[in-house]
Coordinates of C-alpha atoms and ligand atoms in Angstrom, one line a residue:
M18 CA 0.0 0.0 0.0
E19 CA 1.3 3.5 -0.8
I20 CA 1.7 4.8 2.7
D21 CA 4.5 7.2 1.5
I22 CA 2.1 9.0 -0.9
V23 CA -0.6 9.3 1.8
Q24 CA 1.9 10.7 4.3
Q25 CA 3.3 13.1 1.7
Q26 CA -0.1 14.5 0.8
F27 CA -1.1 14.6 4.4
R28 CA 1.9 16.9 5.1
E29 CA 1.2 19.1 2.1
K30 CA -2.4 19.6 3.3
F31 CA -2.0 19.7 7.1
G32 CA 1.7 20.3 7.9
D33 CA 4.6 18.5 9.4
A34 CA 3.6 17.9 13.1
P35 CA 3.7 14.2 14.2
S36 CA 0.9 12.0 13.0
R37 CA -0.2 8.4 13.2
V38 CA -0.8 5.8 10.5
Y39 CA -3.6 3.1 10.7
A40 CA -4.7 0.5 8.3
S41 CA -7.6 -2.0 7.9
P42 CA -8.1 -4.7 5.3
G43 CA -10.7 -5.7 2.8
R44 CA -11.8 -9.4 2.7
V45 CA -12.6 -12.5 0.8
N46 CA -15.4 -14.9 1.8
L47 CA -14.9 -18.6 1.1
I48 CA -18.6 -19.4 1.5
G49 CA -21.7 -18.1 3.4
E50 CA -23.0 -15.3 1.3
H51 CA -26.1 -13.2 2.3
T52 CA -26.2 -15.3 5.4
D53 CA -24.9 -12.7 7.9
Y54 CA -28.2 -10.8 8.2
N55 CA -30.0 -14.1 8.5
G56 CA -28.3 -15.1 11.8
S57 CA -26.3 -17.7 10.0
F58 CA -22.6 -18.5 9.3
V59 CA -20.0 -16.8 7.1
F60 CA -16.4 -17.8 6.3
P61 CA -14.3 -14.7 5.6
G62 CA -10.6 -13.9 5.7
A63 CA -8.9 -10.5 5.7
I64 CA -6.6 -9.8 2.8
D65 CA -3.4 -7.9 2.2
K66 CA -5.3 -5.0 0.6
G67 CA -7.3 -2.3 2.3
M68 CA -7.3 1.3 3.5
V69 CA -4.5 3.3 5.1
A70 CA -5.1 6.6 6.9
V71 CA -2.7 9.2 8.3
I72 CA -4.3 11.0 11.1
R73 CA -3.6 13.7 13.7
A74 CA -5.8 15.2 16.4
N75 CA -6.3 18.9 15.6
G76 CA -7.6 20.2 19.0
T77 CA -10.8 21.5 17.5
K78 CA -14.3 20.0 17.0
K79 CA -13.8 19.7 13.3
V80 CA -12.7 17.0 10.9
R81 CA -10.7 17.9 7.8
A82 CA -10.3 14.9 5.5
W83 CA -8.5 14.4 2.2
S84 CA -9.1 11.5 -0.1
V85 CA -5.9 10.7 -1.9
D86 CA -7.6 8.5 -4.5
L87 CA -10.3 11.0 -5.4
Q88 CA -8.1 14.2 -4.8
D89 CA -11.1 15.6 -2.9
H90 CA -11.4 17.5 0.4
A91 CA -14.3 17.5 2.9
G92 CA -14.7 19.4 6.2
F93 CA -17.4 18.8 8.8
T94 CA -18.2 19.0 12.4
M95 CA -19.5 15.9 14.2
D96 CA -23.0 17.4 14.6
E97 CA -25.8 15.2 13.2
T98 CA -26.9 18.1 10.9
D99 CA -23.5 18.5 9.3
L100 CA -23.7 15.4 7.0
P101 CA -21.0 16.0 4.3
A102 CA -22.1 16.1 0.7
A103 CA -19.4 13.9 -0.6
S104 CA -20.4 10.2 -0.3
W105 CA -16.9 9.1 0.7
A106 CA -16.8 11.5 3.6
R107 CA -20.1 10.1 5.0
Y108 CA -18.3 6.9 6.0
I109 CA -15.9 8.9 8.2
F110 CA -18.7 11.2 9.5
G111 CA -20.9 8.1 10.2
V112 CA -18.1 6.5 12.2
C113 CA -17.8 9.7 14.3
R114 CA -21.5 9.9 14.9
E115 CA -21.9 6.2 15.8
I116 CA -19.1 6.6 18.4
I117 CA -20.8 9.7 19.8
K118 CA -24.1 7.8 20.0
R119 CA -22.4 5.2 22.1
G120 CA -21.2 7.8 24.6
G121 CA -17.7 8.3 23.2
S122 CA -16.2 11.7 22.5
P123 CA -13.6 11.7 19.8
G124 CA -11.9 15.1 19.2
G125 CA -11.5 16.8 15.9
F126 CA -8.8 15.5 13.5
D127 CA -7.0 16.0 10.2
T128 CA -6.6 13.0 8.0
A129 CA -5.7 11.7 4.6
F130 CA -6.4 8.2 3.3
A131 CA -6.1 5.9 0.3
G132 CA -6.9 2.4 -0.5
D133 CA -5.8 -0.4 -2.7
V134 CA -9.0 -2.5 -2.4
P135 CA -10.8 -1.9 -5.7
L136 CA -14.1 0.0 -5.0
G137 CA -17.3 -1.9 -5.7
A138 CA -15.5 -5.2 -6.4
G139 CA -17.2 -7.0 -3.6
M140 CA -14.0 -6.9 -1.5
S141 CA -15.4 -4.6 1.2
S142 CA -13.6 -1.3 0.5
S143 CA -16.3 0.5 2.5
A144 CA -15.9 -1.7 5.6
A145 CA -12.1 -1.2 5.4
L146 CA -12.7 2.5 5.5
E147 CA -15.1 2.3 8.4
S148 CA -12.8 0.0 10.4
T149 CA -9.8 2.1 9.8
Y150 CA -11.4 5.2 11.3
A151 CA -13.3 3.3 14.1
Y152 CA -10.0 1.7 15.1
A153 CA -8.0 4.9 14.8
L154 CA -10.3 7.1 16.7
N155 CA -10.7 4.6 19.5
D156 CA -7.0 4.2 19.8
M157 CA -6.0 7.9 19.4
F158 CA -8.6 9.2 21.8
S159 CA -8.4 6.2 24.2
L160 CA -12.1 5.6 24.0
G161 CA -12.0 2.1 25.4
I162 CA -14.3 0.5 22.8
D163 CA -13.8 -3.2 22.2
R164 CA -13.2 -4.6 18.7
M165 CA -16.7 -6.2 18.4
E166 CA -18.3 -2.8 19.1
L167 CA -16.0 -1.1 16.6
A168 CA -17.3 -3.6 14.0
R169 CA -20.9 -2.7 15.0
I170 CA -20.0 1.0 14.7
G171 CA -18.9 0.3 11.1
Q172 CA -22.1 -1.6 10.4
S173 CA -24.3 1.1 11.9
T174 CA -22.5 3.6 9.7
E175 CA -23.6 1.7 6.7
H176 CA -27.2 1.4 7.9
N177 CA -27.6 5.0 9.1
Y178 CA -25.3 7.1 6.9
V179 CA -24.9 5.1 3.7
G180 CA -28.3 3.4 3.4
V181 CA -27.1 -0.2 3.0
K182 CA -28.7 -2.6 5.6
C183 CA -25.7 -4.8 5.6
G184 CA -24.8 -7.7 7.9
I185 CA -21.8 -7.7 10.2
M186 CA -19.3 -9.9 8.2
D187 CA -17.2 -7.2 6.4
Q188 CA -16.7 -5.0 9.5
F189 CA -16.1 -8.0 11.7
I190 CA -13.4 -9.5 9.5
S191 CA -11.7 -6.2 8.9
L192 CA -11.2 -5.9 12.7
F193 CA -10.6 -9.6 13.6
G194 CA -8.7 -10.9 10.6
K195 CA -5.6 -12.9 11.3
K196 CA -2.7 -13.8 8.9
G197 CA -3.1 -17.2 7.3
N198 CA -6.6 -17.8 8.9
L199 CA -10.1 -17.8 7.7
I200 CA -12.8 -17.3 10.4
R201 CA -16.1 -19.1 10.7
L202 CA -18.4 -16.6 12.3
D203 CA -21.8 -17.5 13.7
T204 CA -23.6 -14.2 13.3
R205 CA -26.4 -15.2 15.7
N206 CA -24.2 -15.0 18.7
M207 CA -20.9 -13.7 17.2
E208 CA -19.0 -16.8 18.3
Y209 CA -16.1 -17.3 15.9
K210 CA -13.4 -19.9 15.2
Y211 CA -10.1 -19.4 13.4
F212 CA -9.4 -21.9 10.6
P213 CA -5.7 -22.0 9.4
F214 CA -6.0 -21.9 5.6
H215 CA -3.0 -23.2 3.6
P216 CA -4.6 -25.4 1.0
Q217 CA -1.7 -27.5 -0.2
G218 CA -1.7 -27.8 -4.0
Y219 CA -4.3 -25.1 -4.5
R220 CA -4.5 -21.4 -5.0
L221 CA -7.2 -18.9 -4.2
V222 CA -7.6 -16.2 -6.9
L223 CA -10.1 -13.4 -7.5
L224 CA -11.2 -12.4 -11.0
D225 CA -12.8 -9.0 -11.1
T226 CA -15.3 -8.4 -13.8
V227 CA -15.0 -4.6 -13.2
V228 CA -18.8 -4.4 -13.4
K229 CA -20.5 -2.2 -10.9
H230 CA -24.2 -2.1 -10.7
E231 CA -25.8 1.2 -9.8
L232 CA -28.8 -0.2 -7.9
A233 CA -26.8 -2.7 -5.9
S234 CA -27.6 -1.1 -2.5
S235 CA -31.4 -1.0 -3.0
A236 CA -31.4 -4.5 -4.5
Y237 CA -29.4 -5.7 -1.4
N238 CA -31.9 -4.1 1.0
K239 CA -34.7 -5.8 -0.9
R240 CA -33.1 -9.2 -0.5
R241 CA -32.9 -8.6 3.2
E242 CA -36.6 -7.6 3.4
S243 CA -37.6 -10.8 1.6
C244 CA -35.6 -12.8 4.1
E245 CA -37.2 -11.0 7.1
R246 CA -40.7 -11.4 5.6
V247 CA -40.3 -15.2 5.2
A248 CA -38.8 -15.6 8.7
R249 CA -41.7 -13.7 10.2
L250 CA -44.2 -15.8 8.2
V251 CA -42.7 -19.0 9.4
R252 CA -42.6 -17.7 13.0
D253 CA -46.3 -16.8 12.8
S254 CA -47.1 -20.2 11.4
G255 CA -46.5 -22.2 14.6
Y256 CA -42.8 -21.9 15.0
P257 CA -42.4 -19.1 17.6
H258 CA -38.7 -19.9 18.2
V259 CA -37.8 -18.7 14.7
E260 CA -35.8 -15.5 14.9
F261 CA -34.0 -15.6 11.5
L262 CA -34.0 -17.8 8.4
R263 CA -31.2 -19.6 10.1
D264 CA -33.8 -21.3 12.2
V265 CA -35.9 -22.4 9.3
T266 CA -35.6 -25.8 7.8
M267 CA -36.6 -26.7 4.2
D268 CA -39.7 -28.6 5.5
M269 CA -40.8 -25.5 7.4
L270 CA -40.3 -23.4 4.3
L271 CA -42.3 -25.7 2.2
E272 CA -45.2 -25.5 4.7
V273 CA -45.5 -21.7 4.0
K274 CA -44.7 -21.8 0.3
D275 CA -48.3 -21.2 -0.8
R276 CA -48.4 -18.1 1.4
T277 CA -45.2 -16.4 0.1
T278 CA -44.5 -14.8 -3.3
K279 CA -42.4 -17.0 -5.6
E280 CA -39.6 -14.5 -5.3
D281 CA -39.5 -14.5 -1.5
F282 CA -39.6 -18.3 -1.5
M283 CA -36.6 -18.4 -3.8
R284 CA -34.6 -16.0 -1.7
A285 CA -35.4 -18.0 1.5
K286 CA -34.6 -21.3 -0.2
Y287 CA -31.2 -20.0 -1.1
V288 CA -30.4 -18.9 2.5
V289 CA -31.6 -22.2 4.0
E290 CA -29.4 -24.2 1.5
E291 CA -26.4 -21.8 2.0
T292 CA -26.5 -22.3 5.7
E293 CA -26.2 -26.1 5.2
R294 CA -23.3 -25.5 2.7
V295 CA -21.2 -23.5 5.2
L296 CA -21.5 -26.4 7.7
V297 CA -20.4 -28.9 5.0
V298 CA -17.5 -26.7 4.2
S299 CA -16.3 -26.3 7.7
D300 CA -16.4 -30.1 8.2
A301 CA -14.5 -30.5 4.9
L302 CA -11.8 -28.0 5.9
E303 CA -11.2 -30.0 9.1
R304 CA -10.0 -32.9 6.9
D305 CA -8.4 -30.8 4.1
D306 CA -11.1 -31.9 1.7
Y307 CA -10.9 -29.1 -0.9
E308 CA -12.8 -31.0 -3.5
T309 CA -15.9 -30.8 -1.3
V310 CA -15.2 -27.1 -0.6
G311 CA -15.1 -26.5 -4.3
R312 CA -18.3 -28.3 -5.0
M313 CA -20.1 -26.3 -2.4
M314 CA -18.7 -23.1 -4.0
Y315 CA -20.2 -23.9 -7.4
L316 CA -23.6 -24.7 -5.7
T317 CA -23.4 -21.3 -4.0
H318 CA -22.9 -19.7 -7.3
Y319 CA -25.9 -21.4 -8.9
G320 CA -28.0 -20.5 -5.9
M321 CA -26.9 -16.8 -6.1
R322 CA -27.6 -16.9 -9.8
D323 CA -30.9 -18.7 -10.0
L324 CA -32.6 -18.2 -6.6
Y325 CA -31.1 -15.1 -5.0
E326 CA -30.6 -13.5 -8.4
V327 CA -27.5 -11.4 -7.5
S328 CA -25.2 -12.6 -10.2
C329 CA -24.8 -11.0 -13.7
E330 CA -23.8 -12.1 -17.2
E331 CA -20.1 -11.3 -16.7
L332 CA -19.9 -13.3 -13.4
D333 CA -21.7 -16.3 -14.9
F334 CA -19.4 -16.2 -17.8
L335 CA -16.3 -16.4 -15.6
N336 CA -17.9 -19.2 -13.6
D337 CA -18.6 -21.2 -16.7
V338 CA -15.0 -20.7 -17.9
A339 CA -13.8 -21.9 -14.5
K340 CA -16.0 -25.0 -14.7
A341 CA -14.8 -25.7 -18.2
C342 CA -11.1 -25.4 -17.1
G343 CA -11.6 -27.9 -14.3
V344 CA -11.2 -25.3 -11.5
T345 CA -12.1 -26.9 -8.2
G346 CA -14.4 -24.2 -6.9
S347 CA -15.7 -20.9 -8.3
R348 CA -18.5 -18.5 -7.4
V349 CA -19.6 -14.9 -7.2
M350 CA -18.2 -13.3 -4.0
G351 CA -19.7 -10.7 -1.7
G352 CA -23.0 -9.0 -2.2
G353 CA -23.0 -9.6 -6.0
F354 CA -24.5 -7.6 -8.8
G355 CA -20.9 -7.3 -10.3
G356 CA -17.5 -7.5 -8.7
C357 CA -15.4 -10.7 -8.4
T358 CA -15.6 -14.4 -8.6
I359 CA -13.5 -16.3 -6.0
N360 CA -11.8 -19.4 -7.4
L361 CA -10.1 -22.3 -5.8
V362 CA -7.7 -23.6 -8.4
K363 CA -5.2 -26.5 -8.5
D364 CA -1.7 -25.2 -8.9
H365 CA -1.1 -26.9 -12.2
L366 CA -4.3 -25.5 -13.7
Y367 CA -3.7 -22.0 -12.5
E368 CA -1.8 -20.4 -15.5
G369 CA -4.0 -22.1 -18.1
F370 CA -7.2 -21.0 -16.4
L371 CA -6.1 -17.4 -16.1
A372 CA -5.0 -17.3 -19.7
R373 CA -8.3 -18.7 -20.9
A374 CA -10.5 -16.6 -18.7
K375 CA -8.7 -13.4 -19.8
E376 CA -8.8 -14.3 -23.4
Q377 CA -12.4 -15.4 -23.6
F378 CA -13.7 -12.7 -21.3
A379 CA -12.0 -10.0 -23.4
R380 CA -13.4 -11.4 -26.6
K381 CA -16.9 -11.3 -25.2
F382 CA -16.9 -8.1 -23.1
G383 CA -14.2 -6.0 -24.7
H384 CA -11.9 -5.8 -21.6
Q385 CA -10.0 -8.3 -19.5
P386 CA -11.0 -9.2 -15.9
K387 CA -8.5 -8.0 -13.3
V388 CA -6.7 -10.7 -11.3
Y389 CA -6.0 -10.6 -7.6
D390 CA -4.1 -13.4 -5.8
V391 CA -5.4 -13.8 -2.3
V392 CA -3.1 -13.4 0.6
I393 CA -4.8 -13.8 4.0
D394 CA -3.6 -11.1 6.3
D395 CA -4.2 -9.4 9.7
G396 CA -7.1 -7.1 10.7
A397 CA -7.1 -3.4 11.7
R398 CA -3.9 -2.1 13.2
R399 CA -1.7 0.9 13.9
I400 CA 1.2 1.0 11.6
S401 CA 3.2 3.9 13.1
Ligands
GLA4 C1 -22.0 -7.3 1.6 C2 -22.5 -7.0 3.0 C3 -22.2 -8.2 3.9 C4 -22.8 -9.5 3.4 C5 -22.4 -9.7 1.9 C6 -23.1 -10.8 1.3 O1 -20.6 -7.5 1.5 O2 -21.8 -5.9 3.5 O3 -22.8 -7.9 5.2 O4 -24.2 -9.5 3.5 O5 -22.7 -8.5 1.1 O6 -22.7 -12.0 1.9

């Protein structure tokens, strides 16, 4: 990450006095997609790409922020009415507001930041930004907030200042990530377990379609509403213990099928099946059975394509190429509607797969997909 550039621009904007540097990562997710707002499991890992921020308390009540990537400035106080116009600045503003709502009192600060997580590629650039500032403000102003609450501060920022009713996966992993480990998180009770991930003979690689869908956030929120509607319906149909779709079995779902829309039923069916798949994958990982992991990844892709309907032509194309090349596992990763596929590839197939994916994708869509090798890294931290 280009820390030097961020530091240099910070000095140009805000002077030479001592400052601190903090960083937080983006993430991959092996399996468990759209399950985190259904009380179910996810399987993410932090990656060696994310956001870095240079920051210094300025002794006022104001925040002055500089986005190195966008070459854009924003200034705001931390009053609720002072919502910045620039959407990137709302993430920082939201983090400040959510800290204040929890009784914390961060002081004003000057900051510059940049990222090397591609925006909108399904690798959680926004959670990386939220976690960077939540972590930095907590540390710099000694607020005494624990990591879990910092993750919730990031999530509430999305809900209240960005308008995405996201789950907790991205913010959680950005704060709790650990080098060489994936984490299985149970989002019902936030219990988590580290899984060392060194698949011998395989590589994990992301192919970025570079497609971003404008309506992704409203479509995301609609998916969540469908899930909540079905969970409510099942609960009111004689299963009072049902809190989330996590608690719903396929038999229970079939009982209410006639009283849901076709669309809601499809959404819920995907979530019930995906919950089962995450458990199959965590068992398989215990015995280094990557063939089973890969099979589940394809099934997740088909579910996200046909039932949850969050894939797109470019992602399906890359998934088909992976299948044709004998790639062990491949699927759309993250919220969907564009972004990346995550691929589990045998070492000896890796080069051939990438060459074919690039060539065929470029022929069809006029540009190559971007390629990111996955390195599983640590969560939020102070760098200097
Ligand atoms: C986005 C959200 C997460 C999660 C994923 C889908 O990344 O921020 O909370 O719901 O989509 O699994």
